[in-house]
């Protein structure tokens, strides 16, 4: 089964994940803003696309990524399973 939240195939078309390309193109503040924006995007529209639970899981993925980015020890951030 394809994991559309944690490992969507359309974001893994090369050896580098799209999220890493985005992160490498920004400073930390910009990347954190990008993550916050995605949390908001998925929470706000979760009722309107017909995939409520999937969009909420995506919001959680971006929030977990933001927490890991801001954590002094990102290895201690709990991984969330879809």
Short mmCIF file of C-alpha atoms in Angstrom, two decimals:
data_model
loop_
_atom_site.label_atom_id
_atom_site.label_comp_id
_atom_site.label_asym_id
_atom_site.label_seq_id
_atom_site.Cartn_x
_atom_site.Cartn_y
_atom_site.Cartn_z
CA UNK A 1 0.00 0.00 0.00
CA UNK A 2 1.29 3.45 -0.93
CA UNK A 3 1.87 5.82 2.01
CA UNK A 4 0.49 9.09 0.65
CA UNK A 5 1.39 10.97 3.85
CA UNK A 6 4.94 10.03 4.80
CA UNK A 7 6.33 8.88 1.47
CA UNK A 8 4.21 10.01 -1.49
CA UNK A 9 5.74 8.59 -4.68
CA UNK A 10 5.34 11.86 -6.61
CA UNK A 11 7.82 13.53 -4.21
CA UNK A 12 10.48 10.86 -4.61
CA UNK A 13 11.36 11.04 -8.27
CA UNK A 14 15.11 11.42 -7.70
CA UNK A 15 17.71 10.47 -5.12
CA UNK A 16 16.91 13.66 -3.16
CA UNK A 17 13.46 14.14 -1.64
CA UNK A 18 11.62 17.29 -2.65
CA UNK A 19 11.39 18.50 0.97
CA UNK A 20 15.20 18.45 1.17
CA UNK A 21 15.53 20.46 -2.05
CA UNK A 22 13.09 23.02 -0.64
CA UNK A 23 14.95 23.17 2.69
CA UNK A 24 18.30 23.63 0.97
CA UNK A 25 16.95 26.57 -1.04
CA UNK A 26 15.95 28.57 2.07
CA UNK A 27 17.35 29.81 5.33
CA UNK A 28 15.93 28.30 8.56
CA UNK A 29 13.37 31.04 9.11
CA UNK A 30 12.00 30.73 5.59
CA UNK A 31 11.82 26.93 5.83
CA UNK A 32 10.01 27.11 9.16
CA UNK A 33 7.51 29.50 7.58
CA UNK A 34 7.05 27.07 4.70
CA UNK A 35 6.30 24.26 7.18
CA UNK A 36 3.82 26.41 9.13
CA UNK A 37 2.11 27.39 5.88
CA UNK A 38 1.66 23.75 4.94
CA UNK A 39 0.24 22.88 8.36
CA UNK A 40 -2.31 25.66 7.92
CA UNK A 41 -3.08 24.69 4.32
CA UNK A 42 -3.90 21.09 5.15
CA UNK A 43 -5.89 21.91 8.31
CA UNK A 44 -7.96 24.63 6.64
CA UNK A 45 -8.91 22.60 3.58
CA UNK A 46 -9.25 19.13 5.12
CA UNK A 47 -13.06 19.22 4.97
CA UNK A 48 -13.31 20.18 1.32
CA UNK A 49 -11.24 17.69 -0.69
CA UNK A 50 -12.90 14.44 0.31
CA UNK A 51 -9.76 13.20 2.07
CA UNK A 52 -10.21 14.65 5.56
CA UNK A 53 -8.09 12.16 7.47
CA UNK A 54 -5.32 12.16 4.88
CA UNK A 55 -5.06 15.95 4.93
CA UNK A 56 -4.98 16.02 8.73
CA UNK A 57 -2.19 13.44 8.67
CA UNK A 58 -0.29 15.60 6.19
CA UNK A 59 -0.72 18.59 8.51
CA UNK A 60 0.64 16.46 11.35
CA UNK A 61 3.61 15.43 9.18
CA UNK A 62 4.55 19.07 8.54
CA UNK A 63 4.04 19.96 12.22
CA UNK A 64 6.24 17.05 13.30
CA UNK A 65 8.89 18.21 10.80
CA UNK A 66 8.71 21.74 12.25
CA UNK A 67 9.07 20.42 15.80
CA UNK A 68 12.10 18.37 14.73
CA UNK A 69 13.62 21.44 13.06
CA UNK A 70 13.23 23.50 16.23
CA UNK A 71 14.22 20.74 18.64
CA UNK A 72 17.72 20.87 20.16
CA UNK A 73 17.85 17.09 19.69
CA UNK A 74 15.83 16.15 16.59
CA UNK A 75 16.57 12.45 17.10
CA UNK A 76 14.29 12.53 20.15
CA UNK A 77 11.26 13.72 18.16
CA UNK A 78 8.72 10.92 17.89
CA UNK A 79 8.09 9.66 14.38
CA UNK A 80 4.42 9.59 13.52
CA UNK A 81 3.04 6.68 11.53
CA UNK A 82 0.38 7.48 8.92
#
